[in-house]
JSON list of C-alpha atoms in Angstrom, two decimals:
[
{"chain": "A", "resi": 13, "resn": "MET", "atom": "CA", "xyz": [75.67, 110.87, 132.20]},
{"chain": "A", "resi": 14, "resn": "SER", "atom": "CA", "xyz": [73.83, 113.29, 129.89]},
{"chain": "A", "resi": 15, "resn": "ARG", "atom": "CA", "xyz": [72.04, 112.23, 126.72]},
{"chain": "A", "resi": 16, "resn": "PHE", "atom": "CA", "xyz": [74.51, 114.35, 124.72]},
{"chain": "A", "resi": 17, "resn": "THR", "atom": "CA", "xyz": [77.51, 112.59, 126.27]},
{"chain": "A", "resi": 18, "resn": "LEU", "atom": "CA", "xyz": [75.98, 109.18, 125.60]},
{"chain": "A", "resi": 19, "resn": "SER", "atom": "CA", "xyz": [75.32, 110.07, 121.96]},
{"chain": "A", "resi": 20, "resn": "THR", "atom": "CA", "xyz": [78.86, 111.35, 121.52]},
{"chain": "A", "resi": 21, "resn": "LEU", "atom": "CA", "xyz": [80.28, 108.20, 123.07]},
{"chain": "A", "resi": 22, "resn": "ALA", "atom": "CA", "xyz": [78.15, 106.00, 120.83]},
{"chain": "A", "resi": 23, "resn": "LEU", "atom": "CA", "xyz": [79.31, 107.84, 117.72]},
{"chain": "A", "resi": 24, "resn": "THR", "atom": "CA", "xyz": [82.93, 107.54, 118.82]},
{"chain": "A", "resi": 25, "resn": "MET", "atom": "CA", "xyz": [82.55, 103.80, 119.36]},
{"chain": "A", "resi": 26, "resn": "LEU", "atom": "CA", "xyz": [80.96, 103.37, 115.93]},
{"chain": "A", "resi": 27, "resn": "ALA", "atom": "CA", "xyz": [83.79, 105.29, 114.25]},
{"chain": "A", "resi": 28, "resn": "SER", "atom": "CA", "xyz": [86.38, 103.22, 116.09]},
{"chain": "A", "resi": 29, "resn": "ALA", "atom": "CA", "xyz": [84.67, 99.97, 115.07]},
{"chain": "A", "resi": 30, "resn": "ALA", "atom": "CA", "xyz": [84.76, 101.04, 111.44]},
{"chain": "A", "resi": 31, "resn": "THR", "atom": "CA", "xyz": [88.54, 101.39, 111.53]},
{"chain": "A", "resi": 32, "resn": "ALA", "atom": "CA", "xyz": [89.47, 98.58, 113.90]},
{"chain": "A", "resi": 33, "resn": "ALA", "atom": "CA", "xyz": [88.11, 95.59, 112.00]},
{"chain": "A", "resi": 34, "resn": "GLU", "atom": "CA", "xyz": [90.12, 93.44, 109.64]},
{"chain": "A", "resi": 35, "resn": "LEU", "atom": "CA", "xyz": [89.16, 93.98, 106.00]},
{"chain": "A", "resi": 36, "resn": "PRO", "atom": "CA", "xyz": [90.05, 91.84, 102.97]},
{"chain": "A", "resi": 37, "resn": "LEU", "atom": "CA", "xyz": [92.39, 93.53, 100.52]},
{"chain": "A", "resi": 38, "resn": "TYR", "atom": "CA", "xyz": [92.46, 91.86, 97.11]},
{"chain": "A", "resi": 39, "resn": "LEU", "atom": "CA", "xyz": [95.78, 92.40, 95.37]},
{"chain": "A", "resi": 40, "resn": "MET", "atom": "CA", "xyz": [96.11, 91.80, 91.63]},
{"chain": "A", "resi": 41, "resn": "GLU", "atom": "CA", "xyz": [99.77, 91.39, 90.71]},
{"chain": "A", "resi": 42, "resn": "VAL", "atom": "CA", "xyz": [100.75, 94.18, 88.32]},
{"chain": "A", "resi": 43, "resn": "PRO", "atom": "CA", "xyz": [104.47, 94.88, 88.95]},
{"chain": "A", "resi": 44, "resn": "PRO", "atom": "CA", "xyz": [105.77, 97.34, 89.97]},
{"chain": "A", "resi": 45, "resn": "LEU", "atom": "CA", "xyz": [102.37, 98.73, 91.04]},
{"chain": "A", "resi": 46, "resn": "THR", "atom": "CA", "xyz": [101.50, 95.63, 93.06]},
{"chain": "A", "resi": 47, "resn": "ILE", "atom": "CA", "xyz": [103.88, 92.81, 93.97]},
{"chain": "A", "resi": 48, "resn": "ASN", "atom": "CA", "xyz": [103.36, 89.75, 96.12]},
{"chain": "A", "resi": 49, "resn": "SER", "atom": "CA", "xyz": [106.65, 89.51, 97.99]},
{"chain": "A", "resi": 50, "resn": "PRO", "atom": "CA", "xyz": [107.21, 89.22, 101.75]},
{"chain": "A", "resi": 51, "resn": "ASP", "atom": "CA", "xyz": [108.67, 92.69, 102.29]},
{"chain": "A", "resi": 52, "resn": "ARG", "atom": "CA", "xyz": [107.31, 94.71, 99.35]},
{"chain": "A", "resi": 53, "resn": "LYS", "atom": "CA", "xyz": [103.87, 94.99, 97.82]},
{"chain": "A", "resi": 54, "resn": "GLY", "atom": "CA", "xyz": [104.64, 97.47, 95.03]},
{"chain": "A", "resi": 55, "resn": "ILE", "atom": "CA", "xyz": [104.10, 101.19, 94.59]},
{"chain": "A", "resi": 56, "resn": "VAL", "atom": "CA", "xyz": [100.33, 101.09, 95.00]},
{"chain": "A", "resi": 57, "resn": "GLY", "atom": "CA", "xyz": [100.42, 98.20, 97.45]},
{"chain": "A", "resi": 58, "resn": "ASP", "atom": "CA", "xyz": [102.84, 99.89, 99.85]},
{"chain": "A", "resi": 59, "resn": "VAL", "atom": "CA", "xyz": [100.95, 103.20, 99.76]},
{"chain": "A", "resi": 60, "resn": "VAL", "atom": "CA", "xyz": [97.62, 101.50, 100.47]},
{"chain": "A", "resi": 61, "resn": "LEU", "atom": "CA", "xyz": [99.02, 99.35, 103.27]},
{"chain": "A", "resi": 62, "resn": "GLU", "atom": "CA", "xyz": [100.51, 102.42, 104.92]},
{"chain": "A", "resi": 63, "resn": "ALA", "atom": "CA", "xyz": [97.21, 104.28, 104.56]},
{"chain": "A", "resi": 64, "resn": "MET", "atom": "CA", "xyz": [95.38, 101.36, 106.16]},
{"chain": "A", "resi": 65, "resn": "LYS", "atom": "CA", "xyz": [97.90, 101.31, 109.01]},
{"chain": "A", "resi": 66, "resn": "ARG", "atom": "CA", "xyz": [97.40, 105.03, 109.62]},
{"chain": "A", "resi": 67, "resn": "ALA", "atom": "CA", "xyz": [93.64, 104.52, 109.54]},
{"chain": "A", "resi": 68, "resn": "GLY", "atom": "CA", "xyz": [93.82, 101.67, 112.04]},
{"chain": "A", "resi": 69, "resn": "ILE", "atom": "CA", "xyz": [92.51, 99.08, 109.58]},
{"chain": "A", "resi": 70, "resn": "GLU", "atom": "CA", "xyz": [94.06, 95.60, 109.55]},
{"chain": "A", "resi": 71, "resn": "PRO", "atom": "CA", "xyz": [94.40, 94.15, 106.01]},
{"chain": "A", "resi": 72, "resn": "ARG", "atom": "CA", "xyz": [93.74, 90.50, 105.20]},
{"chain": "A", "resi": 73, "resn": "LEU", "atom": "CA", "xyz": [95.71, 90.20, 101.98]},
{"chain": "A", "resi": 74, "resn": "ILE", "atom": "CA", "xyz": [94.27, 88.02, 99.21]},
{"chain": "A", "resi": 75, "resn": "VAL", "atom": "CA", "xyz": [96.30, 87.63, 96.01]},
{"chain": "A", "resi": 76, "resn": "GLU", "atom": "CA", "xyz": [94.27, 86.48, 93.00]},
{"chain": "A", "resi": 77, "resn": "PRO", "atom": "CA", "xyz": [94.27, 86.84, 89.20]},
{"chain": "A", "resi": 78, "resn": "SER", "atom": "CA", "xyz": [92.50, 89.98, 88.07]},
{"chain": "A", "resi": 79, "resn": "PRO", "atom": "CA", "xyz": [89.24, 88.48, 86.71]},
{"chain": "A", "resi": 80, "resn": "ARG", "atom": "CA", "xyz": [88.66, 86.42, 89.86]},
{"chain": "A", "resi": 81, "resn": "ALA", "atom": "CA", "xyz": [89.60, 89.24, 92.22]},
{"chain": "A", "resi": 82, "resn": "MET", "atom": "CA", "xyz": [87.27, 91.74, 90.53]},
{"chain": "A", "resi": 83, "resn": "ALA", "atom": "CA", "xyz": [84.39, 89.26, 90.49]},
{"chain": "A", "resi": 84, "resn": "ASN", "atom": "CA", "xyz": [84.88, 88.39, 94.16]},
{"chain": "A", "resi": 85, "resn": "VAL", "atom": "CA", "xyz": [84.94, 92.01, 95.25]},
{"chain": "A", "resi": 86, "resn": "GLN", "atom": "CA", "xyz": [81.76, 92.74, 93.28]},
{"chain": "A", "resi": 87, "resn": "ASN", "atom": "CA", "xyz": [80.00, 89.89, 95.11]},
{"chain": "A", "resi": 88, "resn": "LYS", "atom": "CA", "xyz": [81.10, 90.90, 98.63]},
{"chain": "A", "resi": 89, "resn": "ASP", "atom": "CA", "xyz": [80.62, 93.78, 101.03]},
{"chain": "A", "resi": 90, "resn": "ASN", "atom": "CA", "xyz": [83.50, 95.85, 102.45]},
{"chain": "A", "resi": 91, "resn": "ALA", "atom": "CA", "xyz": [86.23, 94.19, 100.36]},
{"chain": "A", "resi": 92, "resn": "LEU", "atom": "CA", "xyz": [89.08, 96.37, 99.10]},
{"chain": "A", "resi": 93, "resn": "ILE", "atom": "CA", "xyz": [90.92, 95.90, 95.79]},
{"chain": "A", "resi": 94, "resn": "ILE", "atom": "CA", "xyz": [94.09, 97.26, 94.14]},
{"chain": "A", "resi": 95, "resn": "PRO", "atom": "CA", "xyz": [95.13, 98.43, 91.61]},
{"chain": "A", "resi": 96, "resn": "LEU", "atom": "CA", "xyz": [91.94, 99.18, 89.68]},
{"chain": "A", "resi": 97, "resn": "ALA", "atom": "CA", "xyz": [91.61, 101.51, 86.69]},
{"chain": "A", "resi": 98, "resn": "ARG", "atom": "CA", "xyz": [88.45, 103.61, 86.82]},
{"chain": "A", "resi": 99, "resn": "LEU", "atom": "CA", "xyz": [86.60, 103.01, 83.57]},
{"chain": "A", "resi": 100, "resn": "LYS", "atom": "CA", "xyz": [83.01, 103.79, 82.64]},
{"chain": "A", "resi": 101, "resn": "GLU", "atom": "CA", "xyz": [82.31, 100.05, 82.33]},
{"chain": "A", "resi": 102, "resn": "ARG", "atom": "CA", "xyz": [83.30, 99.62, 85.99]},
{"chain": "A", "resi": 103, "resn": "GLU", "atom": "CA", "xyz": [81.91, 102.85, 87.44]},
{"chain": "A", "resi": 104, "resn": "ASP", "atom": "CA", "xyz": [78.77, 101.44, 89.04]},
{"chain": "A", "resi": 105, "resn": "LYS", "atom": "CA", "xyz": [80.33, 98.13, 90.14]},
{"chain": "A", "resi": 106, "resn": "TYR", "atom": "CA", "xyz": [82.68, 99.46, 92.82]},
{"chain": "A", "resi": 107, "resn": "THR", "atom": "CA", "xyz": [83.11, 102.18, 95.41]},
{"chain": "A", "resi": 108, "resn": "TRP", "atom": "CA", "xyz": [86.02, 104.36, 94.26]},
{"chain": "A", "resi": 109, "resn": "ILE", "atom": "CA", "xyz": [88.04, 105.43, 97.30]},
{"chain": "A", "resi": 110, "resn": "ALA", "atom": "CA", "xyz": [91.06, 107.32, 95.94]},
{"chain": "A", "resi": 111, "resn": "PRO", "atom": "CA", "xyz": [93.49, 107.39, 92.99]},
{"chain": "A", "resi": 112, "resn": "VAL", "atom": "CA", "xyz": [96.94, 106.18, 94.05]},
{"chain": "A", "resi": 113, "resn": "ALA", "atom": "CA", "xyz": [99.05, 106.26, 90.87]},
{"chain": "A", "resi": 114, "resn": "ARG", "atom": "CA", "xyz": [98.80, 107.54, 87.31]},
{"chain": "A", "resi": 115, "resn": "VAL", "atom": "CA", "xyz": [99.94, 105.08, 84.63]},
{"chain": "A", "resi": 116, "resn": "SER", "atom": "CA", "xyz": [100.45, 105.03, 80.86]},
{"chain": "A", "resi": 117, "resn": "ARG", "atom": "CA", "xyz": [99.94, 102.25, 78.33]},
{"chain": "A", "resi": 118, "resn": "ALA", "atom": "CA", "xyz": [101.50, 101.75, 74.93]},
{"chain": "A", "resi": 119, "resn": "PHE", "atom": "CA", "xyz": [101.79, 99.35, 72.02]},
{"chain": "A", "resi": 120, "resn": "PHE", "atom": "CA", "xyz": [104.98, 97.27, 71.98]},
{"chain": "A", "resi": 121, "resn": "SER", "atom": "CA", "xyz": [105.89, 95.72, 68.63]},
{"chain": "A", "resi": 122, "resn": "LEU", "atom": "CA", "xyz": [108.87, 94.36, 66.74]},
{"chain": "A", "resi": 123, "resn": "GLY", "atom": "CA", "xyz": [107.80, 96.02, 63.51]},
{"chain": "A", "resi": 124, "resn": "GLN", "atom": "CA", "xyz": [106.22, 99.34, 62.74]},
{"chain": "A", "resi": 125, "resn": "ARG", "atom": "CA", "xyz": [105.72, 101.76, 65.65]},
{"chain": "A", "resi": 126, "resn": "ALA", "atom": "CA", "xyz": [102.16, 102.77, 66.53]},
{"chain": "A", "resi": 127, "resn": "ASP", "atom": "CA", "xyz": [101.79, 106.28, 67.95]},
{"chain": "A", "resi": 128, "resn": "SER", "atom": "CA", "xyz": [98.00, 106.43, 67.86]},
{"chain": "A", "resi": 129, "resn": "PHE", "atom": "CA", "xyz": [95.05, 104.09, 68.20]},
{"chain": "A", "resi": 130, "resn": "ASP", "atom": "CA", "xyz": [94.29, 104.70, 64.51]},
{"chain": "A", "resi": 131, "resn": "ASP", "atom": "CA", "xyz": [97.81, 103.58, 63.56]},
{"chain": "A", "resi": 132, "resn": "ALA", "atom": "CA", "xyz": [97.49, 100.45, 65.67]},
{"chain": "A", "resi": 133, "resn": "ARG", "atom": "CA", "xyz": [94.06, 99.52, 64.26]},
{"chain": "A", "resi": 134, "resn": "GLN", "atom": "CA", "xyz": [95.40, 99.70, 60.73]},
{"chain": "A", "resi": 135, "resn": "GLN", "atom": "CA", "xyz": [98.80, 98.07, 61.30]},
{"chain": "A", "resi": 136, "resn": "PHE", "atom": "CA", "xyz": [98.22, 95.24, 63.77]},
{"chain": "A", "resi": 137, "resn": "HIS", "atom": "CA", "xyz": [96.11, 92.16, 63.09]},
{"chain": "A", "resi": 138, "resn": "ALA", "atom": "CA", "xyz": [96.87, 90.39, 66.41]},
{"chain": "A", "resi": 139, "resn": "ILE", "atom": "CA", "xyz": [97.30, 92.42, 69.59]},
{"chain": "A", "resi": 140, "resn": "ALA", "atom": "CA", "xyz": [97.99, 90.70, 72.90]},
{"chain": "A", "resi": 141, "resn": "VAL", "atom": "CA", "xyz": [96.26, 92.14, 75.98]},
{"chain": "A", "resi": 142, "resn": "SER", "atom": "CA", "xyz": [95.86, 90.77, 79.50]},
{"chain": "A", "resi": 143, "resn": "ARG", "atom": "CA", "xyz": [92.60, 89.10, 80.46]},
{"chain": "A", "resi": 144, "resn": "GLY", "atom": "CA", "xyz": [90.46, 91.27, 82.74]},
{"chain": "A", "resi": 145, "resn": "SER", "atom": "CA", "xyz": [92.71, 94.31, 82.31]},
{"chain": "A", "resi": 146, "resn": "ALA", "atom": "CA", "xyz": [91.68, 97.88, 81.59]},
{"chain": "A", "resi": 147, "resn": "GLY", "atom": "CA", "xyz": [93.68, 97.60, 78.37]},
{"chain": "A", "resi": 148, "resn": "LEU", "atom": "CA", "xyz": [91.07, 95.26, 76.89]},
{"chain": "A", "resi": 149, "resn": "ASP", "atom": "CA", "xyz": [88.25, 97.73, 77.60]},
{"chain": "A", "resi": 150, "resn": "ILE", "atom": "CA", "xyz": [90.29, 100.61, 76.22]},
{"chain": "A", "resi": 151, "resn": "LEU", "atom": "CA", "xyz": [90.95, 98.81, 72.93]},
{"chain": "A", "resi": 152, "resn": "LEU", "atom": "CA", "xyz": [87.27, 97.94, 72.50]},
{"chain": "A", "resi": 153, "resn": "GLU", "atom": "CA", "xyz": [86.29, 101.51, 73.33]},
{"chain": "A", "resi": 154, "resn": "HIS", "atom": "CA", "xyz": [88.64, 102.78, 70.60]},
{"chain": "A", "resi": 155, "resn": "GLY", "atom": "CA", "xyz": [87.09, 100.63, 67.90]},
{"chain": "A", "resi": 156, "resn": "PHE", "atom": "CA", "xyz": [89.34, 97.57, 67.79]},
{"chain": "A", "resi": 157, "resn": "SER", "atom": "CA", "xyz": [87.54, 94.43, 66.69]},
{"chain": "A", "resi": 158, "resn": "ARG", "atom": "CA", "xyz": [87.46, 91.29, 68.79]},
{"chain": "A", "resi": 159, "resn": "ASP", "atom": "CA", "xyz": [89.26, 89.53, 65.95]},
{"chain": "A", "resi": 160, "resn": "GLN", "atom": "CA", "xyz": [92.27, 91.81, 66.42]},
{"chain": "A", "resi": 161, "resn": "ILE", "atom": "CA", "xyz": [92.59, 91.14, 70.14]},
{"chain": "A", "resi": 162, "resn": "VAL", "atom": "CA", "xyz": [94.38, 88.10, 71.59]},
{"chain": "A", "resi": 163, "resn": "VAL", "atom": "CA", "xyz": [93.42, 87.81, 75.26]},
{"chain": "A", "resi": 164, "resn": "VAL", "atom": "CA", "xyz": [96.14, 86.19, 77.38]},
{"chain": "A", "resi": 165, "resn": "ASN", "atom": "CA", "xyz": [96.82, 85.56, 81.06]},
{"chain": "A", "resi": 166, "resn": "GLN", "atom": "CA", "xyz": [98.61, 88.28, 82.98]},
{"chain": "A", "resi": 167, "resn": "GLY", "atom": "CA", "xyz": [102.34, 87.96, 83.31]},
{"chain": "A", "resi": 168, "resn": "LEU", "atom": "CA", "xyz": [104.96, 86.69, 80.90]},
{"chain": "A", "resi": 169, "resn": "SER", "atom": "CA", "xyz": [102.68, 85.14, 78.27]},
{"chain": "A", "resi": 170, "resn": "ALA", "atom": "CA", "xyz": [102.24, 88.30, 76.19]},
{"chain": "A", "resi": 171, "resn": "PRO", "atom": "CA", "xyz": [105.91, 89.37, 75.94]},
{"chain": "A", "resi": 172, "resn": "ARG", "atom": "CA", "xyz": [106.90, 85.80, 75.09]},
{"chain": "A", "resi": 173, "resn": "MET", "atom": "CA", "xyz": [104.31, 85.69, 72.32]},
{"chain": "A", "resi": 174, "resn": "LEU", "atom": "CA", "xyz": [105.49, 89.05, 70.98]},
{"chain": "A", "resi": 175, "resn": "LEU", "atom": "CA", "xyz": [109.17, 88.07, 70.96]},
{"chain": "A", "resi": 176, "resn": "ALA", "atom": "CA", "xyz": [108.29, 84.76, 69.26]},
{"chain": "A", "resi": 177, "resn": "GLY", "atom": "CA", "xyz": [106.34, 86.58, 66.53]},
{"chain": "A", "resi": 178, "resn": "ARG", "atom": "CA", "xyz": [103.01, 85.01, 67.50]},
{"chain": "A", "resi": 179, "resn": "VAL", "atom": "CA", "xyz": [101.34, 88.42, 67.81]},
{"chain": "A", "resi": 180, "resn": "ASP", "atom": "CA", "xyz": [101.99, 91.71, 66.03]},
{"chain": "A", "resi": 181, "resn": "ALA", "atom": "CA", "xyz": [101.86, 93.87, 69.14]},
{"chain": "A", "resi": 182, "resn": "TRP", "atom": "CA", "xyz": [101.27, 93.93, 72.86]},
{"chain": "A", "resi": 183, "resn": "TYR", "atom": "CA", "xyz": [99.15, 96.63, 74.48]},
{"chain": "A", "resi": 184, "resn": "ASN", "atom": "CA", "xyz": [100.00, 97.03, 78.13]},
{"chain": "A", "resi": 185, "resn": "LEU", "atom": "CA", "xyz": [101.08, 99.25, 81.01]},
{"chain": "A", "resi": 186, "resn": "VAL", "atom": "CA", "xyz": [104.49, 100.75, 80.29]},
{"chain": "A", "resi": 187, "resn": "LEU", "atom": "CA", "xyz": [105.87, 100.18, 83.80]},
{"chain": "A", "resi": 188, "resn": "GLU", "atom": "CA", "xyz": [104.69, 96.57, 84.00]},
{"chain": "A", "resi": 189, "resn": "SER", "atom": "CA", "xyz": [105.99, 95.79, 80.51]},
{"chain": "A", "resi": 190, "resn": "GLN", "atom": "CA", "xyz": [109.47, 97.03, 81.38]},
{"chain": "A", "resi": 191, "resn": "VAL", "atom": "CA", "xyz": [109.52, 94.81, 84.49]},
{"chain": "A", "resi": 192, "resn": "LEU", "atom": "CA", "xyz": [108.35, 91.74, 82.54]},
{"chain": "A", "resi": 193, "resn": "PHE", "atom": "CA", "xyz": [110.92, 92.18, 79.76]},
{"chain": "A", "resi": 194, "resn": "LYS", "atom": "CA", "xyz": [113.59, 92.40, 82.46]},
{"chain": "A", "resi": 195, "resn": "GLN", "atom": "CA", "xyz": [112.30, 89.19, 84.03]},
{"chain": "A", "resi": 196, "resn": "LEU", "atom": "CA", "xyz": [112.73, 87.49, 80.65]},
{"chain": "A", "resi": 197, "resn": "GLY", "atom": "CA", "xyz": [116.26, 88.81, 80.39]},
{"chain": "A", "resi": 198, "resn": "LYS", "atom": "CA", "xyz": [115.35, 90.58, 77.15]},
{"chain": "A", "resi": 199, "resn": "PRO", "atom": "CA", "xyz": [115.65, 94.23, 76.08]},
{"chain": "A", "resi": 200, "resn": "THR", "atom": "CA", "xyz": [112.38, 96.12, 75.97]},
{"chain": "A", "resi": 201, "resn": "ALA", "atom": "CA", "xyz": [110.69, 95.81, 72.58]},
{"chain": "A", "resi": 202, "resn": "PRO", "atom": "CA", "xyz": [110.22, 99.07, 70.64]},
{"chain": "A", "resi": 203, "resn": "MET", "atom": "CA", "xyz": [107.39, 101.08, 72.17]},
{"chain": "A", "resi": 204, "resn": "GLY", "atom": "CA", "xyz": [104.98, 103.52, 70.56]},
{"chain": "A", "resi": 205, "resn": "ALA", "atom": "CA", "xyz": [103.72, 106.74, 72.11]},
{"chain": "A", "resi": 206, "resn": "PRO", "atom": "CA", "xyz": [101.95, 106.46, 75.49]},
{"chain": "A", "resi": 207, "resn": "LEU", "atom": "CA", "xyz": [98.23, 105.91, 74.88]},
{"chain": "A", "resi": 208, "resn": "GLY", "atom": "CA", "xyz": [95.35, 105.22, 77.23]},
{"chain": "A", "resi": 209, "resn": "SER", "atom": "CA", "xyz": [96.57, 106.71, 80.51]},
{"chain": "A", "resi": 210, "resn": "SER", "atom": "CA", "xyz": [94.50, 106.10, 83.64]},
{"chain": "A", "resi": 211, "resn": "ASP", "atom": "CA", "xyz": [94.54, 106.47, 87.40]},
{"chain": "A", "resi": 212, "resn": "GLN", "atom": "CA", "xyz": [94.99, 103.30, 89.43]},
{"chain": "A", "resi": 213, "resn": "TYR", "atom": "CA", "xyz": [92.60, 103.36, 92.36]},
{"chain": "A", "resi": 214, "resn": "LEU", "atom": "CA", "xyz": [92.09, 101.83, 95.73]},
{"chain": "A", "resi": 215, "resn": "ALA", "atom": "CA", "xyz": [88.49, 100.65, 95.36]},
{"chain": "A", "resi": 216, "resn": "CYS", "atom": "CA", "xyz": [85.98, 98.77, 97.45]},
{"chain": "A", "resi": 217, "resn": "SER", "atom": "CA", "xyz": [82.86, 96.69, 96.98]},
{"chain": "A", "resi": 218, "resn": "LYS", "atom": "CA", "xyz": [79.75, 98.55, 95.86]},
{"chain": "A", "resi": 219, "resn": "THR", "atom": "CA", "xyz": [78.47, 98.21, 99.43]},
{"chain": "A", "resi": 220, "resn": "CYS", "atom": "CA", "xyz": [81.27, 99.64, 101.55]},
{"chain": "A", "resi": 221, "resn": "ASP", "atom": "CA", "xyz": [81.27, 101.30, 104.97]},
{"chain": "A", "resi": 222, "resn": "GLU", "atom": "CA", "xyz": [81.20, 105.06, 104.35]},
{"chain": "A", "resi": 223, "resn": "ARG", "atom": "CA", "xyz": [83.44, 105.71, 107.36]},
{"chain": "A", "resi": 224, "resn": "VAL", "atom": "CA", "xyz": [86.10, 103.34, 106.00]},
{"chain": "A", "resi": 225, "resn": "VAL", "atom": "CA", "xyz": [85.91, 104.97, 102.57]},
{"chain": "A", "resi": 226, "resn": "ALA", "atom": "CA", "xyz": [86.26, 108.48, 104.01]},
{"chain": "A", "resi": 227, "resn": "ARG", "atom": "CA", "xyz": [89.10, 107.56, 106.35]},
{"chain": "A", "resi": 228, "resn": "LEU", "atom": "CA", "xyz": [91.18, 105.77, 103.70]},
{"chain": "A", "resi": 229, "resn": "ALA", "atom": "CA", "xyz": [90.62, 108.54, 101.15]},
{"chain": "A", "resi": 230, "resn": "GLU", "atom": "CA", "xyz": [91.75, 111.07, 103.76]},
{"chain": "A", "resi": 231, "resn": "GLU", "atom": "CA", "xyz": [94.91, 109.12, 104.59]},
{"chain": "A", "resi": 232, "resn": "ILE", "atom": "CA", "xyz": [95.89, 108.64, 100.93]},
{"chain": "A", "resi": 233, "resn": "ARG", "atom": "CA", "xyz": [95.38, 112.35, 100.22]},
{"chain": "A", "resi": 234, "resn": "ALA", "atom": "CA", "xyz": [97.52, 113.17, 103.27]},
{"chain": "A", "resi": 235, "resn": "MET", "atom": "CA", "xyz": [100.30, 110.84, 102.08]},
{"chain": "A", "resi": 236, "resn": "GLN", "atom": "CA", "xyz": [100.26, 112.47, 98.65]},
{"chain": "A", "resi": 237, "resn": "ALA", "atom": "CA", "xyz": [100.34, 115.93, 100.23]},
{"chain": "A", "resi": 238, "resn": "ASP", "atom": "CA", "xyz": [103.18, 115.26, 102.67]},
{"chain": "A", "resi": 239, "resn": "GLY", "atom": "CA", "xyz": [105.36, 113.48, 100.10]},
{"chain": "A", "resi": 240, "resn": "SER", "atom": "CA", "xyz": [105.33, 110.04, 101.73]},
{"chain": "A", "resi": 241, "resn": "ALA", "atom": "CA", "xyz": [103.52, 108.47, 98.72]},
{"chain": "A", "resi": 242, "resn": "ARG", "atom": "CA", "xyz": [106.19, 109.88, 96.42]},
{"chain": "A", "resi": 243, "resn": "ARG", "atom": "CA", "xyz": [108.96, 108.52, 98.64]},
{"chain": "A", "resi": 244, "resn": "ILE", "atom": "CA", "xyz": [107.39, 105.06, 98.56]},
{"chain": "A", "resi": 245, "resn": "ALA", "atom": "CA", "xyz": [107.25, 105.19, 94.75]},
{"chain": "A", "resi": 246, "resn": "ALA", "atom": "CA", "xyz": [110.93, 106.19, 94.63]},
{"chain": "A", "resi": 247, "resn": "ARG", "atom": "CA", "xyz": [111.90, 102.86, 96.23]},
{"chain": "A", "resi": 248, "resn": "TYR", "atom": "CA", "xyz": [110.93, 101.17, 92.95]},
{"chain": "A", "resi": 249, "resn": "ASP", "atom": "CA", "xyz": [112.87, 103.43, 90.58]},
{"chain": "A", "resi": 250, "resn": "ASP", "atom": "CA", "xyz": [115.53, 100.79, 89.95]},
{"chain": "A", "resi": 251, "resn": "ASP", "atom": "CA", "xyz": [113.11, 97.87, 89.41]}
]
């Protein structure tokens, strides 16, 4: 066997190894983007799982609260995480593989509507925001004081506090907020203009196999180009 053939075979084996191993996939529950149910993992979750399947990568799903999941991925090698907003505060802490969904945030309130960050800073004295979320970083970046921000656990805590009058407003993802109000059996609280849009990424640990990164990015781009990512998202239109 020639030296060229041996080299080619070795490279092929290395590429196969990069896409055959099981990799941890940390999922932070942000419905409908990511859901921990037996047959559905949300818009982002289903797209990423399909991309991993096409790439020949077996996921080991780990569902954890956002702060713990982000910290664990930062401290590991070759650990995937979804859905993660790409912010400047996070830029050098992760490997950013590909954007999967574009999302909007807004202020929900029972009183005066806030259509700008300036309006919200002046009107609201207590704004609920999920711990470890991109929303917290966005508020701080736009000049909100720590005294104005009430950090709460992800999930139903914030809408319950808002409906009970314990906070003036809730700053959160529009899609997630609509799902949570529905879970409470309550109509959606009045919403201001969409503010603080961001892409939700599939990301990886800072140290991440370049072949895995390239292959997953390629598969997600292909799914977006052929319409399969859009068809997956359409399954959640009635949620």
